[in-house]
């Protein structure tokens, strides 16, 4: 047997072995089922852990994006040099980031990041100006040698891409570029030179970057160079040639260079991720097909069987080129690792609707990694491109890019730790801002900002660069003590409550309101049937609180929660419709009185709000609204009179009063806020001087206080925007009452500066000496409602979430668990920070969390998100109490019922039936243990609250009540008649 025959036989053996170990085609189909069954929301929580010890941290660039020097030192034209000079394009990559002239600057940037690997591409026309070895360009080669020497000096390993989209223009002109099979040998020749010239210092080679974009968009849609379109079959012929060119380069390296250089070779394959639009099996198969058309197009020939995915073959039939048996053997197995590219170069940008197959595109890198592992027999995966982008106007504060980078890295970590995917490295894209292909300079993807308007194209690290360098230093996200749940209990007198915006009001005493007579169908279905035309005679008796079935139902439901407190709001406009207490609705007042007294009978302390701010919907009495609303001094005085009435009629049963609930709406005018402060103060003084001694209660107001975190805090200046927002949102009402008696100095200074530029008129009222004395100190406790956390920084990235008045950009960390409510992520540690902010400003003040909850689908009675939310937020509250010394007095879960607060309740409803959600049992368990005691710790002994009275609520429907009333009446009449006739007979008998 000759050398050629022996070689062929060995190749057959090698390929056969790879086929034997390859995954069963389509194995990745179970990915969607697997991830749909993972525990929610726990699986979505952030993972604090580190990467494997020898994990490769990299950053990357592409030659055309960053090198510049497009026609200098003998470089030939590329197809991008031509493409950007035609059509409607307005800018070119002629200069890019000018890396060609700034190797030292690039090396300094790499050193700052602390990466272990740097992925860059060689420019084919810079090495061979016309694409062939006869046009060898020594200066171009020397540039790359200098770069590789520099990398070696700083101990950064190169990951070298042979072809990143910049084909020599002469090859496109002469041969039609990749549409011609002659490119296979030309690419092999170019690869041979690169392996020979640079290979002794390169251990990772990428032959071709993102062949899908090259074929589909370079030769199909025309979106990228060379911009060819209108031949729907051409992309598939191009893809065929790209695969064969890659295979030729791989075999060349395997045969001639691997033994001496010890490197590895692969092809960088890019993909999106996609989710089924429905849960049916055909939708999952459509997702599989979508991935096969983008990723599987190239991955299956390389990693499975040397042929295209069945989905492509079914859909394209004769349009898809076919491999001969020899070509399949030649292509299959020509990848030493799976080089995966993920990010905006493809996702949501270059995936046509037709390639989604009616399904929904998503950014799930973790699921994509799992799918690749399942579909291709868990190969070692090197993520060779990942990240996001900022707008072209973004400078060094690129918060959005930073948090997407954090998300993708965290998803990679989960794939390694939870899913056992063999990921060996991660490449952030890109090192520098540069020319972004068809997006030109409209976006920025660099970790380093490049000022394109300066002669030297100055580089500055962005916040994303600082983040990435710190992450590399720690090798991931190591668990910190503050991230772990704590163990312990709250004090014995801790107030456990539940909150509702309002209660159900039905002022008809329903138990004795139905005079109808019913017959009980005992032999049939057991239902009650009304007897037409028959009514029970009217019963003359006084109504009692127990007559209101709506009260009994609600009080019974509150009692079952095992809370000690119930917080709800009165309706001012219903109690005094005209705004005058002389016109008070006595029926409604009696109803509220019954409600609070019945709560007290079951040892639940009522917490009552006088006025609940409802945003743009007015909740003032109509005449007050017409008369100027809160701008009017009459409304302020009317509120004090209304407060006096409520204290008078309900105060015997209410020990915690809230004057105003969440008045600190940032959309309110400052003059309105000023009047609200006066109204609160007047009401507080009424209680303090007229009712406190007799009733022994306390009063304050509730401020809405979602936490505001600096988007990054790498220096002191980064914290200032968050402090400004907190002063405007919370300090606006808190400082006049709990602090100095005036608005925060930050507010006055900032608004004065804004007004000075003659574009705004933000009038912040001044406190007179009288008002200052009136408002300051009008509190017995500090109460907040807290739901979520947002981040801010003083940049402009998204005009829709930019707050012009405060000159801050709002943003969310995309690794946070998102609730169904827009812009309301689940961030438990935000509550602890909010409590500490209050405590640091107003040392030792008693604090109540008066509302804390999350919205969830009302149909989900197994409300796992709410369970997670309550556990973690209450645990953070415990940390604030135990570890930080916050004087926390109580916690109120929001909300009581979906009926009054849709989506927030721990009670749901199906028609008239009340359903206890799963979260209710979990909340009761926390209350029962008074927190989170350590296993094995002695039980906390607390004195039991005095029992005011016991009442067993028998909740019945009206027909049953009517029937029982009728039976009772009939029995009474029967007894009376029996006695009457018995006595009468006795008298007659005596006379005889």
JSON list of C-alpha atoms in Angstrom, two decimals, residues 380-578:
[
{"chain": "A", "resi": 380, "resn": "UNK", "atom": "CA", "xyz": [-15.00, 22.02, 24.14]},
{"chain": "A", "resi": 381, "resn": "UNK", "atom": "CA", "xyz": [-16.61, 25.41, 23.41]},
{"chain": "A", "resi": 382, "resn": "UNK", "atom": "CA", "xyz": [-14.62, 28.59, 23.14]},
{"chain": "A", "resi": 383, "resn": "UNK", "atom": "CA", "xyz": [-16.92, 31.62, 23.02]},
{"chain": "A", "resi": 384, "resn": "UNK", "atom": "CA", "xyz": [-14.88, 33.66, 20.55]},
{"chain": "A", "resi": 385, "resn": "UNK", "atom": "CA", "xyz": [-17.20, 36.66, 20.36]},
{"chain": "A", "resi": 386, "resn": "UNK", "atom": "CA", "xyz": [-19.78, 37.91, 22.84]},
{"chain": "A", "resi": 387, "resn": "UNK", "atom": "CA", "xyz": [-21.08, 41.20, 24.17]},
{"chain": "A", "resi": 388, "resn": "UNK", "atom": "CA", "xyz": [-23.44, 43.97, 23.25]},
{"chain": "A", "resi": 389, "resn": "UNK", "atom": "CA", "xyz": [-23.18, 47.57, 22.11]},
{"chain": "A", "resi": 390, "resn": "UNK", "atom": "CA", "xyz": [-23.92, 51.17, 22.94]},
{"chain": "A", "resi": 391, "resn": "UNK", "atom": "CA", "xyz": [-25.06, 54.03, 20.77]},
{"chain": "A", "resi": 392, "resn": "UNK", "atom": "CA", "xyz": [-22.57, 55.96, 18.68]},
{"chain": "A", "resi": 393, "resn": "UNK", "atom": "CA", "xyz": [-22.88, 58.87, 21.12]},
{"chain": "A", "resi": 394, "resn": "UNK", "atom": "CA", "xyz": [-21.87, 56.79, 24.14]},
{"chain": "A", "resi": 395, "resn": "UNK", "atom": "CA", "xyz": [-18.52, 57.71, 25.59]},
{"chain": "A", "resi": 396, "resn": "UNK", "atom": "CA", "xyz": [-16.86, 56.05, 28.56]},
{"chain": "A", "resi": 397, "resn": "UNK", "atom": "CA", "xyz": [-20.02, 55.34, 30.57]},
{"chain": "A", "resi": 398, "resn": "UNK", "atom": "CA", "xyz": [-21.43, 52.38, 28.69]},
{"chain": "A", "resi": 399, "resn": "UNK", "atom": "CA", "xyz": [-23.72, 50.90, 31.35]},
{"chain": "A", "resi": 400, "resn": "UNK", "atom": "CA", "xyz": [-25.91, 48.97, 28.92]},
{"chain": "A", "resi": 401, "resn": "UNK", "atom": "CA", "xyz": [-22.92, 47.26, 27.31]},
{"chain": "A", "resi": 402, "resn": "UNK", "atom": "CA", "xyz": [-21.47, 46.48, 30.73]},
{"chain": "A", "resi": 403, "resn": "UNK", "atom": "CA", "xyz": [-24.64, 44.83, 32.05]},
{"chain": "A", "resi": 404, "resn": "UNK", "atom": "CA", "xyz": [-25.19, 42.77, 28.92]},
{"chain": "A", "resi": 405, "resn": "UNK", "atom": "CA", "xyz": [-21.59, 41.63, 29.20]},
{"chain": "A", "resi": 406, "resn": "UNK", "atom": "CA", "xyz": [-22.28, 40.68, 32.82]},
{"chain": "A", "resi": 407, "resn": "UNK", "atom": "CA", "xyz": [-25.39, 38.78, 31.73]},
{"chain": "A", "resi": 408, "resn": "UNK", "atom": "CA", "xyz": [-23.63, 36.78, 29.02]},
{"chain": "A", "resi": 409, "resn": "UNK", "atom": "CA", "xyz": [-20.73, 35.90, 31.32]},
{"chain": "A", "resi": 410, "resn": "UNK", "atom": "CA", "xyz": [-23.13, 34.85, 34.07]},
{"chain": "A", "resi": 411, "resn": "UNK", "atom": "CA", "xyz": [-25.06, 32.68, 31.59]},
{"chain": "A", "resi": 412, "resn": "UNK", "atom": "CA", "xyz": [-21.76, 31.09, 30.53]},
{"chain": "A", "resi": 413, "resn": "UNK", "atom": "CA", "xyz": [-21.00, 30.35, 34.18]},
{"chain": "A", "resi": 414, "resn": "UNK", "atom": "CA", "xyz": [-24.43, 28.74, 34.66]},
{"chain": "A", "resi": 415, "resn": "UNK", "atom": "CA", "xyz": [-23.87, 26.63, 31.55]},
{"chain": "A", "resi": 416, "resn": "UNK", "atom": "CA", "xyz": [-20.63, 25.36, 33.10]},
{"chain": "A", "resi": 417, "resn": "UNK", "atom": "CA", "xyz": [-21.82, 24.87, 36.69]},
{"chain": "A", "resi": 418, "resn": "UNK", "atom": "CA", "xyz": [-25.47, 23.88, 36.26]},
{"chain": "A", "resi": 419, "resn": "UNK", "atom": "CA", "xyz": [-25.60, 22.35, 32.77]},
{"chain": "A", "resi": 420, "resn": "UNK", "atom": "CA", "xyz": [-22.13, 20.74, 32.63]},
{"chain": "A", "resi": 421, "resn": "UNK", "atom": "CA", "xyz": [-21.34, 22.32, 29.27]},
{"chain": "A", "resi": 422, "resn": "UNK", "atom": "CA", "xyz": [-17.64, 22.18, 28.44]},
{"chain": "A", "resi": 423, "resn": "UNK", "atom": "CA", "xyz": [-16.94, 25.90, 27.94]},
{"chain": "A", "resi": 424, "resn": "UNK", "atom": "CA", "xyz": [-13.20, 26.62, 27.95]},
{"chain": "A", "resi": 425, "resn": "UNK", "atom": "CA", "xyz": [-13.04, 30.36, 27.26]},
{"chain": "A", "resi": 426, "resn": "UNK", "atom": "CA", "xyz": [-14.93, 33.61, 26.78]},
{"chain": "A", "resi": 427, "resn": "UNK", "atom": "CA", "xyz": [-14.12, 36.51, 24.46]},
{"chain": "A", "resi": 428, "resn": "UNK", "atom": "CA", "xyz": [-15.57, 39.95, 25.13]},
{"chain": "A", "resi": 429, "resn": "UNK", "atom": "CA", "xyz": [-16.14, 41.98, 21.99]},
{"chain": "A", "resi": 430, "resn": "UNK", "atom": "CA", "xyz": [-14.48, 44.21, 21.29]},
{"chain": "A", "resi": 431, "resn": "UNK", "atom": "CA", "xyz": [-11.25, 45.69, 22.62]},
{"chain": "A", "resi": 432, "resn": "UNK", "atom": "CA", "xyz": [-11.78, 49.04, 20.88]},
{"chain": "A", "resi": 433, "resn": "UNK", "atom": "CA", "xyz": [-14.50, 51.12, 19.32]},
{"chain": "A", "resi": 434, "resn": "UNK", "atom": "CA", "xyz": [-14.16, 50.85, 15.57]},
{"chain": "A", "resi": 435, "resn": "UNK", "atom": "CA", "xyz": [-15.96, 50.63, 12.27]},
{"chain": "A", "resi": 436, "resn": "UNK", "atom": "CA", "xyz": [-18.98, 48.38, 12.84]},
{"chain": "A", "resi": 437, "resn": "UNK", "atom": "CA", "xyz": [-19.61, 46.97, 9.37]},
{"chain": "A", "resi": 438, "resn": "UNK", "atom": "CA", "xyz": [-23.06, 47.75, 8.05]},
{"chain": "A", "resi": 439, "resn": "UNK", "atom": "CA", "xyz": [-23.78, 49.82, 11.21]},
{"chain": "A", "resi": 440, "resn": "UNK", "atom": "CA", "xyz": [-20.73, 51.96, 10.40]},
{"chain": "A", "resi": 441, "resn": "UNK", "atom": "CA", "xyz": [-19.98, 54.25, 13.37]},
{"chain": "A", "resi": 442, "resn": "UNK", "atom": "CA", "xyz": [-23.60, 54.22, 14.54]},
{"chain": "A", "resi": 443, "resn": "UNK", "atom": "CA", "xyz": [-22.83, 51.89, 17.43]},
{"chain": "A", "resi": 444, "resn": "UNK", "atom": "CA", "xyz": [-19.87, 51.32, 19.71]},
{"chain": "A", "resi": 445, "resn": "UNK", "atom": "CA", "xyz": [-18.81, 47.88, 20.91]},
{"chain": "A", "resi": 446, "resn": "UNK", "atom": "CA", "xyz": [-15.40, 48.58, 22.40]},
{"chain": "A", "resi": 447, "resn": "UNK", "atom": "CA", "xyz": [-14.36, 48.18, 26.00]},
{"chain": "A", "resi": 448, "resn": "UNK", "atom": "CA", "xyz": [-12.12, 51.15, 25.27]},
{"chain": "A", "resi": 449, "resn": "UNK", "atom": "CA", "xyz": [-13.54, 54.41, 24.00]},
{"chain": "A", "resi": 450, "resn": "UNK", "atom": "CA", "xyz": [-11.88, 55.81, 20.89]},
{"chain": "A", "resi": 451, "resn": "UNK", "atom": "CA", "xyz": [-12.30, 59.51, 20.20]},
{"chain": "A", "resi": 452, "resn": "UNK", "atom": "CA", "xyz": [-12.47, 59.54, 16.41]},
{"chain": "A", "resi": 453, "resn": "UNK", "atom": "CA", "xyz": [-12.22, 63.33, 16.40]},
{"chain": "A", "resi": 454, "resn": "UNK", "atom": "CA", "xyz": [-8.70, 63.48, 17.83]},
{"chain": "A", "resi": 455, "resn": "UNK", "atom": "CA", "xyz": [-5.61, 63.09, 15.64]},
{"chain": "A", "resi": 456, "resn": "UNK", "atom": "CA", "xyz": [-4.17, 60.26, 17.74]},
{"chain": "A", "resi": 457, "resn": "UNK", "atom": "CA", "xyz": [-7.54, 58.53, 18.23]},
{"chain": "A", "resi": 458, "resn": "UNK", "atom": "CA", "xyz": [-7.13, 58.60, 21.98]},
{"chain": "A", "resi": 459, "resn": "UNK", "atom": "CA", "xyz": [-8.20, 55.45, 23.87]},
{"chain": "A", "resi": 460, "resn": "UNK", "atom": "CA", "xyz": [-9.90, 55.55, 27.28]},
{"chain": "A", "resi": 461, "resn": "UNK", "atom": "CA", "xyz": [-11.20, 52.60, 29.31]},
{"chain": "A", "resi": 462, "resn": "UNK", "atom": "CA", "xyz": [-14.98, 52.50, 29.60]},
{"chain": "A", "resi": 463, "resn": "UNK", "atom": "CA", "xyz": [-16.87, 51.28, 32.62]},
{"chain": "A", "resi": 464, "resn": "UNK", "atom": "CA", "xyz": [-17.27, 47.97, 30.82]},
{"chain": "A", "resi": 465, "resn": "UNK", "atom": "CA", "xyz": [-13.47, 47.66, 30.68]},
{"chain": "A", "resi": 466, "resn": "UNK", "atom": "CA", "xyz": [-13.18, 48.28, 34.42]},
{"chain": "A", "resi": 467, "resn": "UNK", "atom": "CA", "xyz": [-15.91, 45.73, 35.09]},
{"chain": "A", "resi": 468, "resn": "UNK", "atom": "CA", "xyz": [-14.31, 43.11, 32.83]},
{"chain": "A", "resi": 469, "resn": "UNK", "atom": "CA", "xyz": [-10.87, 43.56, 34.35]},
{"chain": "A", "resi": 470, "resn": "UNK", "atom": "CA", "xyz": [-12.21, 43.17, 37.90]},
{"chain": "A", "resi": 471, "resn": "UNK", "atom": "CA", "xyz": [-14.18, 40.10, 36.86]},
{"chain": "A", "resi": 472, "resn": "UNK", "atom": "CA", "xyz": [-11.06, 38.52, 35.31]},
{"chain": "A", "resi": 473, "resn": "UNK", "atom": "CA", "xyz": [-9.11, 39.32, 38.46]},
{"chain": "A", "resi": 474, "resn": "UNK", "atom": "CA", "xyz": [-11.69, 37.42, 40.55]},
{"chain": "A", "resi": 475, "resn": "UNK", "atom": "CA", "xyz": [-12.23, 34.75, 37.87]},
{"chain": "A", "resi": 476, "resn": "UNK", "atom": "CA", "xyz": [-15.97, 35.26, 38.04]},
{"chain": "A", "resi": 477, "resn": "UNK", "atom": "CA", "xyz": [-18.44, 36.32, 40.71]},
{"chain": "A", "resi": 478, "resn": "UNK", "atom": "CA", "xyz": [-17.25, 34.91, 44.05]},
{"chain": "A", "resi": 479, "resn": "UNK", "atom": "CA", "xyz": [-19.86, 34.60, 46.76]},
{"chain": "A", "resi": 480, "resn": "UNK", "atom": "CA", "xyz": [-19.72, 37.46, 49.27]},
{"chain": "A", "resi": 481, "resn": "UNK", "atom": "CA", "xyz": [-21.12, 37.34, 52.81]},
{"chain": "A", "resi": 482, "resn": "UNK", "atom": "CA", "xyz": [-23.76, 39.97, 52.02]},
{"chain": "A", "resi": 483, "resn": "UNK", "atom": "CA", "xyz": [-25.09, 37.79, 49.19]},
{"chain": "A", "resi": 484, "resn": "UNK", "atom": "CA", "xyz": [-25.87, 34.86, 51.48]},
{"chain": "A", "resi": 485, "resn": "UNK", "atom": "CA", "xyz": [-29.19, 34.52, 53.33]},
{"chain": "A", "resi": 486, "resn": "UNK", "atom": "CA", "xyz": [-28.94, 35.26, 57.03]},
{"chain": "A", "resi": 487, "resn": "UNK", "atom": "CA", "xyz": [-30.46, 33.38, 59.95]},
{"chain": "A", "resi": 488, "resn": "UNK", "atom": "CA", "xyz": [-32.17, 34.90, 62.94]},
{"chain": "A", "resi": 489, "resn": "UNK", "atom": "CA", "xyz": [-35.46, 36.24, 64.19]},
{"chain": "A", "resi": 490, "resn": "UNK", "atom": "CA", "xyz": [-37.16, 39.59, 64.59]},
{"chain": "A", "resi": 491, "resn": "UNK", "atom": "CA", "xyz": [-38.09, 40.97, 68.03]},
{"chain": "A", "resi": 492, "resn": "UNK", "atom": "CA", "xyz": [-41.20, 39.66, 69.76]},
{"chain": "A", "resi": 493, "resn": "UNK", "atom": "CA", "xyz": [-43.17, 42.86, 69.19]},
{"chain": "A", "resi": 494, "resn": "UNK", "atom": "CA", "xyz": [-42.43, 42.90, 65.45]},
{"chain": "A", "resi": 495, "resn": "UNK", "atom": "CA", "xyz": [-45.49, 43.84, 63.40]},
{"chain": "A", "resi": 496, "resn": "UNK", "atom": "CA", "xyz": [-46.31, 41.29, 60.70]},
{"chain": "A", "resi": 497, "resn": "UNK", "atom": "CA", "xyz": [-48.87, 42.73, 58.36]},
{"chain": "A", "resi": 498, "resn": "UNK", "atom": "CA", "xyz": [-50.55, 42.66, 55.00]},
{"chain": "A", "resi": 499, "resn": "UNK", "atom": "CA", "xyz": [-51.57, 45.70, 52.99]},
{"chain": "A", "resi": 500, "resn": "UNK", "atom": "CA", "xyz": [-54.43, 46.51, 50.64]},
{"chain": "A", "resi": 501, "resn": "UNK", "atom": "CA", "xyz": [-55.11, 49.70, 48.74]},
{"chain": "A", "resi": 502, "resn": "UNK", "atom": "CA", "xyz": [-58.72, 49.48, 49.86]},
{"chain": "A", "resi": 503, "resn": "UNK", "atom": "CA", "xyz": [-61.27, 47.04, 51.24]},
{"chain": "A", "resi": 504, "resn": "UNK", "atom": "CA", "xyz": [-64.49, 45.75, 49.74]},
{"chain": "A", "resi": 505, "resn": "UNK", "atom": "CA", "xyz": [-67.36, 47.95, 50.87]},
{"chain": "A", "resi": 506, "resn": "UNK", "atom": "CA", "xyz": [-70.92, 46.57, 50.90]},
{"chain": "A", "resi": 507, "resn": "UNK", "atom": "CA", "xyz": [-72.98, 48.56, 53.37]},
{"chain": "A", "resi": 508, "resn": "UNK", "atom": "CA", "xyz": [-76.12, 46.39, 53.10]},
{"chain": "A", "resi": 509, "resn": "UNK", "atom": "CA", "xyz": [-76.33, 44.06, 56.13]},
{"chain": "A", "resi": 510, "resn": "UNK", "atom": "CA", "xyz": [-76.79, 41.03, 53.92]},
{"chain": "A", "resi": 511, "resn": "UNK", "atom": "CA", "xyz": [-77.60, 38.37, 56.50]},
{"chain": "A", "resi": 512, "resn": "UNK", "atom": "CA", "xyz": [-81.07, 39.80, 57.10]},
{"chain": "A", "resi": 513, "resn": "UNK", "atom": "CA", "xyz": [-81.66, 41.48, 53.76]},
{"chain": "A", "resi": 514, "resn": "UNK", "atom": "CA", "xyz": [-83.23, 38.58, 51.89]},
{"chain": "A", "resi": 515, "resn": "UNK", "atom": "CA", "xyz": [-86.94, 38.11, 52.88]},
{"chain": "A", "resi": 516, "resn": "UNK", "atom": "CA", "xyz": [-87.55, 35.29, 50.39]},
{"chain": "A", "resi": 517, "resn": "UNK", "atom": "CA", "xyz": [-88.71, 31.79, 51.38]},
{"chain": "A", "resi": 518, "resn": "UNK", "atom": "CA", "xyz": [-86.82, 28.76, 50.06]},
{"chain": "A", "resi": 519, "resn": "UNK", "atom": "CA", "xyz": [-87.55, 25.04, 49.77]},
{"chain": "A", "resi": 520, "resn": "UNK", "atom": "CA", "xyz": [-84.71, 22.62, 50.27]},
{"chain": "A", "resi": 521, "resn": "UNK", "atom": "CA", "xyz": [-84.79, 19.93, 47.57]},
{"chain": "A", "resi": 522, "resn": "UNK", "atom": "CA", "xyz": [-83.56, 17.12, 49.84]},
{"chain": "A", "resi": 523, "resn": "UNK", "atom": "CA", "xyz": [-84.33, 14.22, 47.50]},
{"chain": "A", "resi": 524, "resn": "UNK", "atom": "CA", "xyz": [-82.87, 15.85, 44.43]},
{"chain": "A", "resi": 525, "resn": "UNK", "atom": "CA", "xyz": [-79.70, 17.86, 44.03]},
{"chain": "A", "resi": 526, "resn": "UNK", "atom": "CA", "xyz": [-79.86, 19.48, 47.43]},
{"chain": "A", "resi": 527, "resn": "UNK", "atom": "CA", "xyz": [-80.28, 23.02, 46.08]},
{"chain": "A", "resi": 528, "resn": "UNK", "atom": "CA", "xyz": [-82.50, 25.69, 47.57]},
{"chain": "A", "resi": 529, "resn": "UNK", "atom": "CA", "xyz": [-85.42, 26.85, 45.43]},
{"chain": "A", "resi": 530, "resn": "UNK", "atom": "CA", "xyz": [-87.12, 30.18, 46.00]},
{"chain": "A", "resi": 531, "resn": "UNK", "atom": "CA", "xyz": [-90.89, 30.00, 46.60]},
{"chain": "A", "resi": 532, "resn": "UNK", "atom": "CA", "xyz": [-92.44, 32.60, 44.26]},
{"chain": "A", "resi": 533, "resn": "UNK", "atom": "CA", "xyz": [-94.55, 35.25, 45.93]},
{"chain": "A", "resi": 534, "resn": "UNK", "atom": "CA", "xyz": [-93.82, 34.18, 49.53]},
{"chain": "A", "resi": 535, "resn": "UNK", "atom": "CA", "xyz": [-91.95, 36.57, 51.82]},
{"chain": "A", "resi": 536, "resn": "UNK", "atom": "CA", "xyz": [-90.99, 36.38, 55.47]},
{"chain": "A", "resi": 537, "resn": "UNK", "atom": "CA", "xyz": [-92.54, 39.17, 57.55]},
{"chain": "A", "resi": 538, "resn": "UNK", "atom": "CA", "xyz": [-90.10, 41.97, 58.28]},
{"chain": "A", "resi": 539, "resn": "UNK", "atom": "CA", "xyz": [-87.99, 41.50, 61.40]},
{"chain": "A", "resi": 540, "resn": "UNK", "atom": "CA", "xyz": [-87.45, 44.51, 63.58]},
{"chain": "A", "resi": 541, "resn": "UNK", "atom": "CA", "xyz": [-83.95, 44.37, 65.11]},
{"chain": "A", "resi": 542, "resn": "UNK", "atom": "CA", "xyz": [-80.85, 46.53, 65.27]},
{"chain": "A", "resi": 543, "resn": "UNK", "atom": "CA", "xyz": [-78.10, 45.78, 62.78]},
{"chain": "A", "resi": 544, "resn": "UNK", "atom": "CA", "xyz": [-74.81, 44.44, 64.17]},
{"chain": "A", "resi": 545, "resn": "UNK", "atom": "CA", "xyz": [-71.33, 44.40, 62.69]},
{"chain": "A", "resi": 546, "resn": "UNK", "atom": "CA", "xyz": [-71.64, 40.65, 62.28]},
{"chain": "A", "resi": 547, "resn": "UNK", "atom": "CA", "xyz": [-74.52, 41.23, 59.87]},
{"chain": "A", "resi": 548, "resn": "UNK", "atom": "CA", "xyz": [-72.13, 42.40, 57.13]},
{"chain": "A", "resi": 549, "resn": "UNK", "atom": "CA", "xyz": [-71.04, 39.26, 55.27]},
{"chain": "A", "resi": 550, "resn": "UNK", "atom": "CA", "xyz": [-68.46, 41.27, 53.28]},
{"chain": "A", "resi": 551, "resn": "UNK", "atom": "CA", "xyz": [-66.79, 42.26, 56.56]},
{"chain": "A", "resi": 552, "resn": "UNK", "atom": "CA", "xyz": [-66.95, 38.74, 57.94]},
{"chain": "A", "resi": 553, "resn": "UNK", "atom": "CA", "xyz": [-65.38, 37.33, 54.76]},
{"chain": "A", "resi": 554, "resn": "UNK", "atom": "CA", "xyz": [-62.54, 39.83, 54.67]},
{"chain": "A", "resi": 555, "resn": "UNK", "atom": "CA", "xyz": [-61.80, 39.68, 58.39]},
{"chain": "A", "resi": 556, "resn": "UNK", "atom": "CA", "xyz": [-61.85, 35.88, 58.26]},
{"chain": "A", "resi": 557, "resn": "UNK", "atom": "CA", "xyz": [-59.38, 35.93, 55.36]},
{"chain": "A", "resi": 558, "resn": "UNK", "atom": "CA", "xyz": [-57.10, 38.37, 57.19]},
{"chain": "A", "resi": 559, "resn": "UNK", "atom": "CA", "xyz": [-57.31, 36.27, 60.36]},
{"chain": "A", "resi": 560, "resn": "UNK", "atom": "CA", "xyz": [-56.31, 33.12, 58.44]},
{"chain": "A", "resi": 561, "resn": "UNK", "atom": "CA", "xyz": [-53.12, 34.86, 57.32]},
{"chain": "A", "resi": 562, "resn": "UNK", "atom": "CA", "xyz": [-51.95, 34.95, 60.97]},
{"chain": "A", "resi": 563, "resn": "UNK", "atom": "CA", "xyz": [-50.80, 38.54, 60.60]},
{"chain": "A", "resi": 564, "resn": "UNK", "atom": "CA", "xyz": [-50.86, 40.94, 63.52]},
{"chain": "A", "resi": 565, "resn": "UNK", "atom": "CA", "xyz": [-51.66, 44.04, 61.43]},
{"chain": "A", "resi": 566, "resn": "UNK", "atom": "CA", "xyz": [-53.82, 44.92, 58.42]},
{"chain": "A", "resi": 567, "resn": "UNK", "atom": "CA", "xyz": [-53.23, 48.11, 56.44]},
{"chain": "A", "resi": 568, "resn": "UNK", "atom": "CA", "xyz": [-55.91, 49.61, 54.22]},
{"chain": "A", "resi": 569, "resn": "UNK", "atom": "CA", "xyz": [-57.04, 53.02, 52.98]},
{"chain": "A", "resi": 570, "resn": "UNK", "atom": "CA", "xyz": [-60.23, 54.94, 53.56]},
{"chain": "A", "resi": 571, "resn": "UNK", "atom": "CA", "xyz": [-62.00, 56.70, 50.72]},
{"chain": "A", "resi": 572, "resn": "UNK", "atom": "CA", "xyz": [-62.14, 60.42, 51.53]},
{"chain": "A", "resi": 573, "resn": "UNK", "atom": "CA", "xyz": [-64.40, 61.30, 48.61]},
{"chain": "A", "resi": 574, "resn": "UNK", "atom": "CA", "xyz": [-66.94, 58.67, 49.73]},
{"chain": "A", "resi": 575, "resn": "UNK", "atom": "CA", "xyz": [-66.87, 59.51, 53.44]},
{"chain": "A", "resi": 576, "resn": "UNK", "atom": "CA", "xyz": [-67.33, 63.26, 52.84]},
{"chain": "A", "resi": 577, "resn": "UNK", "atom": "CA", "xyz": [-68.56, 63.63, 49.24]},
{"chain": "A", "resi": 578, "resn": "UNK", "atom": "CA", "xyz": [-68.83, 67.42, 49.53]}
]
